[in-house]
Amino acid sequence: MLDLASPSNFPLINPEIVSEEGAVVAEEGCLSVPDFTEKVKRAARVKVRAKDRAGKTFELEADGLMAKALQHEIDHLNGTLFIDRLSPIKKSIFRRKLKKALAETA
Ligand SMILES: [Zn+2]
C-alpha cells in the first residue's frame, strides 16, 4: 500500500487505472477550465499501476479525494478534461458559458 505521506512515492510515471470500484458524484473544477465547476461521476475507489523514479512498477489503491485526483490527472494524460465526462446537456451549458465569457473578453 502506498504511503501518501511520503513524497518519495511520487511522481507516478505512466500511471494507468487497472481497476475501479463503486461510483461517486462530486463537484470538480480544473485549472485548464477556469471558472467552471460541475458534478462529475467517478469511480469511488481505484487501483493504479505506475512506475517509480527507478523504473520499478508498483500499484496503489486510493479512495476519496486521492481517487478523484488520480482519475482527473490520468484523464489529462489521456487528453480528457472533466467537461468531456459531462452529460450532453451539461456540456451544452458549459459551451454557452464559454461562448459568453469569450464574447465578454473580445
Ligand atoms: Zn485538471
mmCIF file of N, CA, C and O and ligand atoms in Angstrom:
data_model
loop_
_atom_site.group_PDB
_atom_site.id
_atom_site.type_symbol
_atom_site.label_atom_id
_atom_site.label_comp_id
_atom_site.label_asym_id
_atom_site.label_seq_id
_atom_site.Cartn_x
_atom_site.Cartn_y
_atom_site.Cartn_z
ATOM 1 N N MET A 1 0.844 -1.203 0.000
ATOM 2 C CA MET A 1 0.000 0.000 0.000
ATOM 3 C C MET A 1 0.874 1.246 0.000
ATOM 4 O O MET A 1 1.899 1.294 0.672
ATOM 5 N N LEU A 2 0.450 2.220 -0.746
ATOM 6 C CA LEU A 2 1.216 3.459 -0.875
ATOM 7 C C LEU A 2 1.089 4.309 0.376
ATOM 8 O O LEU A 2 0.011 4.479 0.916
ATOM 9 N N ASP A 3 2.212 4.824 0.827
ATOM 10 C CA ASP A 3 2.190 5.761 1.942
ATOM 11 C C ASP A 3 2.069 7.171 1.373
ATOM 12 O O ASP A 3 3.019 7.718 0.833
ATOM 13 N N LEU A 4 0.872 7.737 1.472
ATOM 14 C CA LEU A 4 0.613 9.036 0.852
ATOM 15 C C LEU A 4 1.371 10.160 1.540
ATOM 16 O O LEU A 4 1.540 11.232 0.982
ATOM 17 N N ALA A 5 1.846 9.909 2.760
ATOM 18 C CA ALA A 5 2.576 10.948 3.479
ATOM 19 C C ALA A 5 4.019 11.037 2.988
ATOM 20 O O ALA A 5 4.717 11.989 3.284
ATOM 21 N N SER A 6 4.457 10.054 2.225
ATOM 22 C CA SER A 6 5.853 10.040 1.794
ATOM 23 C C SER A 6 6.013 10.583 0.380
ATOM 24 O O SER A 6 5.559 9.961 -0.571
ATOM 25 N N PRO A 7 6.698 11.728 0.225
ATOM 26 C CA PRO A 7 6.890 12.281 -1.116
ATOM 27 C C PRO A 7 7.760 11.389 -1.995
ATOM 28 O O PRO A 7 7.777 11.554 -3.196
ATOM 29 N N SER A 8 8.467 10.426 -1.387
ATOM 30 C CA SER A 8 9.306 9.546 -2.200
ATOM 31 C C SER A 8 8.474 8.619 -3.084
ATOM 32 O O SER A 8 8.994 7.977 -3.978
ATOM 33 N N ASN A 9 7.160 8.534 -2.809
ATOM 34 C CA ASN A 9 6.294 7.704 -3.647
ATOM 35 C C ASN A 9 5.879 8.425 -4.930
ATOM 36 O O ASN A 9 5.202 7.858 -5.769
ATOM 37 N N PHE A 10 6.262 9.679 -5.065
ATOM 38 C CA PHE A 10 5.879 10.434 -6.245
ATOM 39 C C PHE A 10 7.121 10.845 -6.999
ATOM 40 O O PHE A 10 8.178 10.986 -6.413
ATOM 41 N N PRO A 11 7.115 11.089 -8.266
ATOM 42 C CA PRO A 11 5.932 11.077 -9.121
ATOM 43 C C PRO A 11 5.492 9.658 -9.509
ATOM 44 O O PRO A 11 6.235 8.703 -9.304
ATOM 45 N N LEU A 12 4.302 9.587 -10.068
ATOM 46 C CA LEU A 12 3.818 8.356 -10.674
ATOM 47 C C LEU A 12 4.124 8.481 -12.168
ATOM 48 O O LEU A 12 3.670 9.412 -12.806
ATOM 49 N N ILE A 13 4.909 7.567 -12.693
ATOM 50 C CA ILE A 13 5.289 7.643 -14.108
ATOM 51 C C ILE A 13 4.422 6.680 -14.913
ATOM 52 O O ILE A 13 4.251 5.520 -14.548
ATOM 53 N N ASN A 14 3.866 7.212 -16.009
ATOM 54 C CA ASN A 14 2.952 6.451 -16.881
ATOM 55 C C ASN A 14 1.865 5.716 -16.091
ATOM 56 O O ASN A 14 1.677 4.506 -16.260
ATOM 57 N N PRO A 15 1.149 6.439 -15.238
ATOM 58 C CA PRO A 15 0.124 5.765 -14.443
ATOM 59 C C PRO A 15 -1.051 5.312 -15.292
ATOM 60 O O PRO A 15 -1.403 5.968 -16.275
ATOM 61 N N GLU A 16 -1.615 4.189 -14.921
ATOM 62 C CA GLU A 16 -2.840 3.735 -15.577
ATOM 63 C C GLU A 16 -3.756 3.107 -14.534
ATOM 64 O O GLU A 16 -3.290 2.479 -13.589
ATOM 65 N N ILE A 17 -5.053 3.313 -14.732
ATOM 66 C CA ILE A 17 -6.029 2.729 -13.822
ATOM 67 C C ILE A 17 -6.259 1.288 -14.245
ATOM 68 O O ILE A 17 -6.615 1.025 -15.392
ATOM 69 N N VAL A 18 -6.003 0.370 -13.332
ATOM 70 C CA VAL A 18 -6.154 -1.042 -13.680
ATOM 71 C C VAL A 18 -7.460 -1.633 -13.158
ATOM 72 O O VAL A 18 -7.930 -2.643 -13.675
ATOM 73 N N SER A 19 -8.035 -1.001 -12.137
ATOM 74 C CA SER A 19 -9.373 -1.435 -11.733
ATOM 75 C C SER A 19 -10.059 -0.318 -10.969
ATOM 76 O O SER A 19 -9.404 0.563 -10.409
ATOM 77 N N GLU A 20 -11.363 -0.344 -11.000
ATOM 78 C CA GLU A 20 -12.139 0.652 -10.278
ATOM 79 C C GLU A 20 -13.380 0.019 -9.684
ATOM 80 O O GLU A 20 -13.859 -0.995 -10.173
ATOM 81 N N GLU A 21 -13.836 0.633 -8.600
ATOM 82 C CA GLU A 21 -14.988 0.112 -7.864
ATOM 83 C C GLU A 21 -15.906 1.248 -7.474
ATOM 84 O O GLU A 21 -15.446 2.335 -7.141
ATOM 85 N N GLY A 22 -17.198 0.960 -7.472
ATOM 86 C CA GLY A 22 -18.164 1.925 -6.958
ATOM 87 C C GLY A 22 -18.277 3.164 -7.815
ATOM 88 O O GLY A 22 -17.650 3.272 -8.869
ATOM 89 N N ALA A 23 -19.090 4.072 -7.353
ATOM 90 C CA ALA A 23 -19.276 5.327 -8.075
ATOM 91 C C ALA A 23 -19.592 6.427 -7.080
ATOM 92 O O ALA A 23 -20.213 6.183 -6.046
ATOM 93 N N VAL A 24 -19.109 7.612 -7.395
ATOM 94 C CA VAL A 24 -19.378 8.758 -6.553
ATOM 95 C C VAL A 24 -19.510 9.984 -7.457
ATOM 96 O O VAL A 24 -18.807 10.105 -8.460
ATOM 97 N N VAL A 25 -20.458 10.840 -7.123
ATOM 98 C CA VAL A 25 -20.651 12.066 -7.897
ATOM 99 C C VAL A 25 -20.208 13.236 -7.037
ATOM 100 O O VAL A 25 -20.677 13.391 -5.914
ATOM 101 N N ALA A 26 -19.267 14.020 -7.536
ATOM 102 C CA ALA A 26 -18.760 15.153 -6.756
ATOM 103 C C ALA A 26 -18.363 16.294 -7.685
ATOM 104 O O ALA A 26 -18.056 16.091 -8.854
ATOM 105 N N GLU A 27 -18.386 17.489 -7.088
ATOM 106 C CA GLU A 27 -18.025 18.708 -7.814
ATOM 107 C C GLU A 27 -16.545 18.680 -8.223
ATOM 108 O O GLU A 27 -15.700 18.294 -7.424
ATOM 109 N N GLU A 28 -16.273 19.061 -9.468
ATOM 110 C CA GLU A 28 -14.888 19.156 -9.928
ATOM 111 C C GLU A 28 -14.657 20.448 -10.667
ATOM 112 O O GLU A 28 -15.562 21.002 -11.290
ATOM 113 N N GLY A 29 -13.447 20.897 -10.606
ATOM 114 C CA GLY A 29 -13.003 22.037 -11.386
ATOM 115 C C GLY A 29 -11.616 21.712 -11.886
ATOM 116 O O GLY A 29 -11.058 20.669 -11.543
ATOM 117 N N CYS A 30 -11.059 22.609 -12.702
ATOM 118 C CA CYS A 30 -9.760 22.335 -13.290
ATOM 119 C C CYS A 30 -9.116 23.638 -13.735
ATOM 120 O O CYS A 30 -9.800 24.500 -14.276
ATOM 121 N N LEU A 31 -7.823 23.768 -13.505
ATOM 122 C CA LEU A 31 -7.127 24.985 -13.938
ATOM 123 C C LEU A 31 -7.149 25.128 -15.454
ATOM 124 O O LEU A 31 -6.982 26.224 -15.974
ATOM 125 N N SER A 32 -7.379 24.028 -16.163
ATOM 126 C CA SER A 32 -7.473 24.089 -17.636
ATOM 127 C C SER A 32 -8.822 24.622 -18.088
ATOM 128 O O SER A 32 -8.993 24.946 -19.261
ATOM 129 N N VAL A 33 -9.780 24.661 -17.178
ATOM 130 C CA VAL A 33 -11.131 25.141 -17.492
ATOM 131 C C VAL A 33 -11.526 26.142 -16.401
ATOM 132 O O VAL A 33 -12.304 25.828 -15.511
ATOM 133 N N PRO A 34 -10.964 27.362 -16.454
ATOM 134 C CA PRO A 34 -11.170 28.324 -15.368
ATOM 135 C C PRO A 34 -12.639 28.700 -15.163
ATOM 136 O O PRO A 34 -13.408 28.758 -16.119
ATOM 137 N N ASP A 35 -12.996 28.957 -13.913
ATOM 138 C CA ASP A 35 -14.320 29.484 -13.549
ATOM 139 C C ASP A 35 -15.486 28.573 -13.916
ATOM 140 O O ASP A 35 -16.586 29.053 -14.160
ATOM 141 N N PHE A 36 -15.250 27.288 -14.004
ATOM 142 C CA PHE A 36 -16.355 26.373 -14.283
ATOM 143 C C PHE A 36 -16.180 25.119 -13.444
ATOM 144 O O PHE A 36 -15.124 24.496 -13.456
ATOM 145 N N THR A 37 -17.209 24.819 -12.667
ATOM 146 C CA THR A 37 -17.203 23.563 -11.918
ATOM 147 C C THR A 37 -18.500 22.831 -12.214
ATOM 148 O O THR A 37 -19.503 23.450 -12.562
ATOM 149 N N GLU A 38 -18.452 21.533 -12.099
ATOM 150 C CA GLU A 38 -19.662 20.749 -12.336
ATOM 151 C C GLU A 38 -19.492 19.399 -11.641
ATOM 152 O O GLU A 38 -18.378 18.970 -11.354
ATOM 153 N N LYS A 39 -20.626 18.774 -11.356
ATOM 154 C CA LYS A 39 -20.587 17.451 -10.729
ATOM 155 C C LYS A 39 -20.176 16.411 -11.769
ATOM 156 O O LYS A 39 -20.704 16.408 -12.880
ATOM 157 N N VAL A 40 -19.222 15.560 -11.383
ATOM 158 C CA VAL A 40 -18.712 14.530 -12.284
ATOM 159 C C VAL A 40 -18.812 13.181 -11.575
ATOM 160 O O VAL A 40 -18.524 13.074 -10.387
ATOM 161 N N LYS A 41 -19.231 12.174 -12.334
ATOM 162 C CA LYS A 41 -19.305 10.826 -11.777
ATOM 163 C C LYS A 41 -17.959 10.126 -11.986
ATOM 164 O O LYS A 41 -17.459 10.064 -13.109
ATOM 165 N N ARG A 42 -17.415 9.628 -10.899
ATOM 166 C CA ARG A 42 -16.125 8.927 -10.936
ATOM 167 C C ARG A 42 -16.238 7.629 -10.158
ATOM 168 O O ARG A 42 -17.147 7.463 -9.338
ATOM 169 N N ALA A 43 -15.269 6.745 -10.360
ATOM 170 C CA ALA A 43 -15.196 5.552 -9.525
ATOM 171 C C ALA A 43 -14.867 5.981 -8.096
ATOM 172 O O ALA A 43 -14.135 6.938 -7.880
ATOM 173 N N ALA A 44 -15.416 5.276 -7.116
ATOM 174 C CA ALA A 44 -15.177 5.619 -5.717
ATOM 175 C C ALA A 44 -13.790 5.170 -5.263
ATOM 176 O O ALA A 44 -13.169 5.783 -4.400
ATOM 177 N N ARG A 45 -13.307 4.090 -5.876
ATOM 178 C CA ARG A 45 -12.024 3.519 -5.461
ATOM 179 C C ARG A 45 -11.299 3.042 -6.720
ATOM 180 O O ARG A 45 -11.913 2.445 -7.600
ATOM 181 N N VAL A 46 -10.020 3.329 -6.795
ATOM 182 C CA VAL A 46 -9.252 2.900 -7.972
ATOM 183 C C VAL A 46 -7.959 2.213 -7.559
ATOM 184 O O VAL A 46 -7.400 2.468 -6.484
ATOM 185 N N LYS A 47 -7.524 1.323 -8.445
ATOM 186 C CA LYS A 47 -6.175 0.756 -8.308
ATOM 187 C C LYS A 47 -5.393 1.273 -9.513
ATOM 188 O O LYS A 47 -5.840 1.174 -10.658
ATOM 189 N N VAL A 48 -4.230 1.871 -9.240
ATOM 190 C CA VAL A 48 -3.407 2.476 -10.290
ATOM 191 C C VAL A 48 -2.061 1.773 -10.342
ATOM 192 O O VAL A 48 -1.471 1.462 -9.306
ATOM 193 N N ARG A 49 -1.615 1.491 -11.550
ATOM 194 C CA ARG A 49 -0.278 0.910 -11.747
ATOM 195 C C ARG A 49 0.605 1.987 -12.373
ATOM 196 O O ARG A 49 0.186 2.667 -13.313
ATOM 197 N N ALA A 50 1.791 2.157 -11.842
ATOM 198 C CA ALA A 50 2.706 3.180 -12.354
ATOM 199 C C ALA A 50 4.139 2.725 -12.118
ATOM 200 O O ALA A 50 4.381 1.691 -11.487
ATOM 201 N N LYS A 51 5.056 3.507 -12.651
ATOM 202 C CA LYS A 51 6.470 3.245 -12.364
ATOM 203 C C LYS A 51 6.984 4.342 -11.441
ATOM 204 O O LYS A 51 6.514 5.475 -11.497
ATOM 205 N N ASP A 52 7.956 3.983 -10.598
ATOM 206 C CA ASP A 52 8.580 4.998 -9.738
ATOM 207 C C ASP A 52 9.798 5.573 -10.454
ATOM 208 O O ASP A 52 10.083 5.224 -11.602
ATOM 209 N N ARG A 53 10.520 6.460 -9.780
ATOM 210 C CA ARG A 53 11.678 7.119 -10.399
ATOM 211 C C ARG A 53 12.734 6.127 -10.869
ATOM 212 O O ARG A 53 13.497 6.413 -11.781
ATOM 213 N N ALA A 54 12.793 4.968 -10.229
ATOM 214 C CA ALA A 54 13.791 3.965 -10.588
ATOM 215 C C ALA A 54 13.296 3.061 -11.720
ATOM 216 O O ALA A 54 14.009 2.164 -12.160
ATOM 217 N N GLY A 55 12.051 3.305 -12.183
ATOM 218 C CA GLY A 55 11.506 2.496 -13.272
ATOM 219 C C GLY A 55 10.833 1.222 -12.794
ATOM 220 O O GLY A 55 10.453 0.371 -13.588
ATOM 221 N N LYS A 56 10.698 1.103 -11.465
ATOM 222 C CA LYS A 56 10.070 -0.098 -10.905
ATOM 223 C C LYS A 56 8.551 0.069 -10.895
ATOM 224 O O LYS A 56 8.030 1.099 -10.438
ATOM 225 N N THR A 57 7.850 -0.939 -11.379
ATOM 226 C CA THR A 57 6.387 -0.884 -11.403
ATOM 227 C C THR A 57 5.828 -1.106 -10.004
ATOM 228 O O THR A 57 6.316 -1.969 -9.269
ATOM 229 N N PHE A 58 4.843 -0.294 -9.641
ATOM 230 C CA PHE A 58 4.164 -0.501 -8.365
ATOM 231 C C PHE A 58 2.686 -0.189 -8.547
ATOM 232 O O PHE A 58 2.286 0.405 -9.553
ATOM 233 N N GLU A 59 1.894 -0.628 -7.609
ATOM 234 C CA GLU A 59 0.457 -0.359 -7.647
ATOM 235 C C GLU A 59 0.052 0.352 -6.375
ATOM 236 O O GLU A 59 0.659 0.165 -5.327
ATOM 237 N N LEU A 60 -0.963 1.187 -6.496
ATOM 238 C CA LEU A 60 -1.507 1.835 -5.317
ATOM 239 C C LEU A 60 -3.021 1.829 -5.411
ATOM 240 O O LEU A 60 -3.582 1.817 -6.507
ATOM 241 N N GLU A 61 -3.648 1.785 -4.259
ATOM 242 C CA GLU A 61 -5.101 1.850 -4.194
ATOM 243 C C GLU A 61 -5.479 3.127 -3.482
ATOM 244 O O GLU A 61 -4.790 3.551 -2.549
ATOM 245 N N ALA A 62 -6.539 3.744 -3.958
ATOM 246 C CA ALA A 62 -6.947 5.004 -3.340
ATOM 247 C C ALA A 62 -8.462 5.134 -3.373
ATOM 248 O O ALA A 62 -9.131 4.582 -4.241
ATOM 249 N N ASP A 63 -8.970 5.875 -2.396
ATOM 250 C CA ASP A 63 -10.377 6.257 -2.416
ATOM 251 C C ASP A 63 -10.467 7.728 -2.040
ATOM 252 O O ASP A 63 -9.437 8.395 -1.888
ATOM 253 N N GLY A 64 -11.663 8.247 -1.911
ATOM 254 C CA GLY A 64 -11.841 9.644 -1.514
ATOM 255 C C GLY A 64 -11.215 10.619 -2.506
ATOM 256 O O GLY A 64 -11.174 10.382 -3.712
ATOM 257 N N LEU A 65 -10.682 11.706 -1.940
ATOM 258 C CA LEU A 65 -10.106 12.773 -2.763
ATOM 259 C C LEU A 65 -8.951 12.276 -3.631
ATOM 260 O O LEU A 65 -8.796 12.679 -4.787
ATOM 261 N N MET A 66 -8.144 11.364 -3.066
ATOM 262 C CA MET A 66 -6.996 10.839 -3.830
ATOM 263 C C MET A 66 -7.470 10.065 -5.059
ATOM 264 O O MET A 66 -6.883 10.196 -6.140
ATOM 265 N N ALA A 67 -8.534 9.283 -4.924
ATOM 266 C CA ALA A 67 -9.072 8.533 -6.064
ATOM 267 C C ALA A 67 -9.575 9.495 -7.139
ATOM 268 O O ALA A 67 -9.344 9.302 -8.334
ATOM 269 N N LYS A 68 -10.255 10.539 -6.683
ATOM 270 C CA LYS A 68 -10.788 11.551 -7.605
ATOM 271 C C LYS A 68 -9.640 12.255 -8.336
ATOM 272 O O LYS A 68 -9.673 12.423 -9.555
ATOM 273 N N ALA A 69 -8.607 12.651 -7.584
ATOM 274 C CA ALA A 69 -7.463 13.355 -8.180
ATOM 275 C C ALA A 69 -6.726 12.460 -9.178
ATOM 276 O O ALA A 69 -6.346 12.908 -10.258
ATOM 277 N N LEU A 70 -6.527 11.199 -8.818
ATOM 278 C CA LEU A 70 -5.831 10.283 -9.731
ATOM 279 C C LEU A 70 -6.603 10.138 -11.037
ATOM 280 O O LEU A 70 -6.017 10.204 -12.124
ATOM 281 N N GLN A 71 -7.928 9.977 -10.945
ATOM 282 C CA GLN A 71 -8.734 9.823 -12.159
ATOM 283 C C GLN A 71 -8.696 11.095 -13.003
ATOM 284 O O GLN A 71 -8.566 11.045 -14.230
ATOM 285 N N HIS A 72 -8.795 12.242 -12.329
ATOM 286 C CA HIS A 72 -8.770 13.529 -13.028
ATOM 287 C C HIS A 72 -7.430 13.724 -13.754
ATOM 288 O O HIS A 72 -7.394 14.083 -14.931
ATOM 289 N N GLU A 73 -6.331 13.463 -13.042
ATOM 290 C CA GLU A 73 -4.999 13.714 -13.619
ATOM 291 C C GLU A 73 -4.639 12.683 -14.695
ATOM 292 O O GLU A 73 -4.021 13.024 -15.700
ATOM 293 N N ILE A 74 -5.030 11.440 -14.488
ATOM 294 C CA ILE A 74 -4.757 10.413 -15.506
ATOM 295 C C ILE A 74 -5.590 10.702 -16.753
ATOM 296 O O ILE A 74 -5.125 10.513 -17.879
ATOM 297 N N ASP A 75 -6.795 11.228 -16.566
ATOM 298 C CA ASP A 75 -7.590 11.693 -17.715
ATOM 299 C C ASP A 75 -6.801 12.721 -18.521
ATOM 300 O O ASP A 75 -6.770 12.666 -19.748
ATOM 301 N N HIS A 76 -6.157 13.673 -17.817
ATOM 302 C CA HIS A 76 -5.368 14.697 -18.516
ATOM 303 C C HIS A 76 -4.303 14.053 -19.398
ATOM 304 O O HIS A 76 -4.094 14.461 -20.535
ATOM 305 N N LEU A 77 -3.621 13.044 -18.856
ATOM 306 C CA LEU A 77 -2.565 12.373 -19.621
ATOM 307 C C LEU A 77 -3.122 11.723 -20.885
ATOM 308 O O LEU A 77 -2.413 11.561 -21.872
ATOM 309 N N ASN A 78 -4.411 11.382 -20.834
ATOM 310 C CA ASN A 78 -5.058 10.748 -21.988
ATOM 311 C C ASN A 78 -5.842 11.748 -22.828
ATOM 312 O O ASN A 78 -6.639 11.356 -23.692
ATOM 313 N N GLY A 79 -5.630 13.045 -22.565
ATOM 314 C CA GLY A 79 -6.271 14.080 -23.389
ATOM 315 C C GLY A 79 -7.728 14.332 -23.066
ATOM 316 O O GLY A 79 -8.459 14.894 -23.877
ATOM 317 N N THR A 80 -8.167 13.924 -21.879
ATOM 318 C CA THR A 80 -9.569 14.089 -21.489
ATOM 319 C C THR A 80 -9.687 15.111 -20.366
ATOM 320 O O THR A 80 -8.936 15.051 -19.395
ATOM 321 N N LEU A 81 -10.612 16.046 -20.517
ATOM 322 C CA LEU A 81 -10.910 17.009 -19.458
ATOM 323 C C LEU A 81 -12.196 16.584 -18.757
ATOM 324 O O LEU A 81 -13.002 15.844 -19.332
ATOM 325 N N PHE A 82 -12.412 17.077 -17.534
ATOM 326 C CA PHE A 82 -13.621 16.658 -16.808
ATOM 327 C C PHE A 82 -14.886 17.053 -17.564
ATOM 328 O O PHE A 82 -15.905 16.372 -17.465
ATOM 329 N N ILE A 83 -14.815 18.108 -18.373
ATOM 330 C CA ILE A 83 -16.014 18.503 -19.139
ATOM 331 C C ILE A 83 -16.374 17.451 -20.196
ATOM 332 O O ILE A 83 -17.522 17.360 -20.607
ATOM 333 N N ASP A 84 -15.384 16.657 -20.613
ATOM 334 C CA ASP A 84 -15.662 15.580 -21.571
ATOM 335 C C ASP A 84 -16.501 14.473 -20.932
ATOM 336 O O ASP A 84 -17.057 13.631 -21.629
ATOM 337 N N ARG A 85 -16.552 14.472 -19.607
ATOM 338 C CA ARG A 85 -17.303 13.429 -18.899
ATOM 339 C C ARG A 85 -18.715 13.872 -18.513
ATOM 340 O O ARG A 85 -19.429 13.145 -17.838
ATOM 341 N N LEU A 86 -19.096 15.076 -18.927
ATOM 342 C CA LEU A 86 -20.428 15.582 -18.580
ATOM 343 C C LEU A 86 -21.480 15.064 -19.557
ATOM 344 O O LEU A 86 -21.156 14.687 -20.684
ATOM 345 N N SER A 87 -22.726 15.105 -19.122
ATOM 346 C CA SER A 87 -23.836 14.718 -19.995
ATOM 347 C C SER A 87 -23.934 15.742 -21.123
ATOM 348 O O SER A 87 -23.457 16.874 -20.991
ATOM 349 N N PRO A 88 -24.571 15.384 -22.250
ATOM 350 C CA PRO A 88 -24.717 16.323 -23.369
ATOM 351 C C PRO A 88 -25.366 17.648 -22.940
ATOM 352 O O PRO A 88 -24.944 18.710 -23.403
ATOM 353 N N ILE A 89 -26.325 17.585 -22.029
ATOM 354 C CA ILE A 89 -26.999 18.816 -21.580
ATOM 355 C C ILE A 89 -26.020 19.698 -20.807
ATOM 356 O O ILE A 89 -25.914 20.897 -21.055
ATOM 357 N N LYS A 90 -25.288 19.102 -19.887
ATOM 358 C CA LYS A 90 -24.317 19.882 -19.097
ATOM 359 C C LYS A 90 -23.194 20.414 -19.978
ATOM 360 O O LYS A 90 -22.671 21.493 -19.747
ATOM 361 N N LYS A 91 -22.822 19.631 -20.996
ATOM 362 C CA LYS A 91 -21.803 20.103 -21.937
ATOM 363 C C LYS A 91 -22.298 21.331 -22.688
ATOM 364 O O LYS A 91 -21.548 22.273 -22.923
ATOM 365 N N SER A 92 -23.574 21.320 -23.065
ATOM 366 C CA SER A 92 -24.092 22.473 -23.812
ATOM 367 C C SER A 92 -24.184 23.702 -22.907
ATOM 368 O O SER A 92 -23.970 24.820 -23.364
ATOM 369 N N ILE A 93 -24.463 23.502 -21.609
ATOM 370 C CA ILE A 93 -24.457 24.624 -20.663
ATOM 371 C C ILE A 93 -23.032 25.196 -20.578
ATOM 372 O O ILE A 93 -22.841 26.408 -20.607
ATOM 373 N N PHE A 94 -22.052 24.304 -20.503
ATOM 374 C CA PHE A 94 -20.661 24.752 -20.450
ATOM 375 C C PHE A 94 -20.309 25.552 -21.710
ATOM 376 O O PHE A 94 -19.708 26.624 -21.639
ATOM 377 N N ARG A 95 -20.693 25.037 -22.890
ATOM 378 C CA ARG A 95 -20.380 25.739 -24.153
ATOM 379 C C ARG A 95 -20.991 27.130 -24.175
ATOM 380 O O ARG A 95 -20.368 28.083 -24.628
ATOM 381 N N ARG A 96 -22.230 27.237 -23.657
ATOM 382 C CA ARG A 96 -22.902 28.540 -23.619
ATOM 383 C C ARG A 96 -22.141 29.519 -22.715
ATOM 384 O O ARG A 96 -21.908 30.659 -23.079
ATOM 385 N N LYS A 97 -21.740 29.021 -21.529
ATOM 386 C CA LYS A 97 -20.987 29.871 -20.588
ATOM 387 C C LYS A 97 -19.649 30.287 -21.189
ATOM 388 O O LYS A 97 -19.218 31.429 -21.039
ATOM 389 N N LEU A 98 -18.998 29.357 -21.882
ATOM 390 C CA LEU A 98 -17.701 29.646 -22.506
ATOM 391 C C LEU A 98 -17.858 30.698 -23.607
ATOM 392 O O LEU A 98 -17.074 31.648 -23.690
ATOM 393 N N LYS A 99 -18.882 30.526 -24.429
ATOM 394 C CA LYS A 99 -19.155 31.477 -25.512
ATOM 395 C C LYS A 99 -19.369 32.878 -24.956
ATOM 396 O O LYS A 99 -18.834 33.854 -25.469
ATOM 397 N N LYS A 100 -20.164 32.934 -23.856
ATOM 398 C CA LYS A 100 -20.466 34.218 -23.215
ATOM 399 C C LYS A 100 -19.183 34.837 -22.665
ATOM 400 O O LYS A 100 -18.927 36.036 -22.864
ATOM 401 N N ALA A 101 -18.362 34.017 -21.992
ATOM 402 C CA ALA A 101 -17.112 34.524 -21.416
ATOM 403 C C ALA A 101 -16.172 35.027 -22.512
ATOM 404 O O ALA A 101 -15.519 36.056 -22.357
ATOM 405 N N LEU A 102 -16.113 34.301 -23.618
ATOM 406 C CA LEU A 102 -15.231 34.699 -24.730
ATOM 407 C C LEU A 102 -15.734 36.016 -25.351
ATOM 408 O O LEU A 102 -14.946 36.873 -25.706
ATOM 409 N N ALA A 103 -17.064 36.166 -25.457
ATOM 410 C CA ALA A 103 -17.642 37.381 -26.030
ATOM 411 C C ALA A 103 -17.331 38.594 -25.143
ATOM 412 O O ALA A 103 -17.080 39.686 -25.640
ATOM 413 N N GLU A 104 -17.318 38.354 -23.816
ATOM 414 C CA GLU A 104 -17.045 39.451 -22.888
ATOM 415 C C GLU A 104 -15.575 39.899 -22.913
ATOM 416 O O GLU A 104 -15.274 41.054 -22.633
ATOM 417 N N THR A 105 -14.680 38.994 -23.288
ATOM 418 C CA THR A 105 -13.260 39.349 -23.332
ATOM 419 C C THR A 105 -12.846 39.898 -24.701
ATOM 420 O O THR A 105 -11.767 40.460 -24.838
ATOM 421 N N ALA A 106 -13.710 39.733 -25.703
ATOM 422 C CA ALA A 106 -13.374 40.178 -27.072
ATOM 423 C C ALA A 106 -13.453 41.698 -27.201
ATOM 424 O O ALA A 106 -14.103 42.359 -26.448
HETATM 425 ZN ZN ZN B 1 -7.381 19.301 -14.419
#
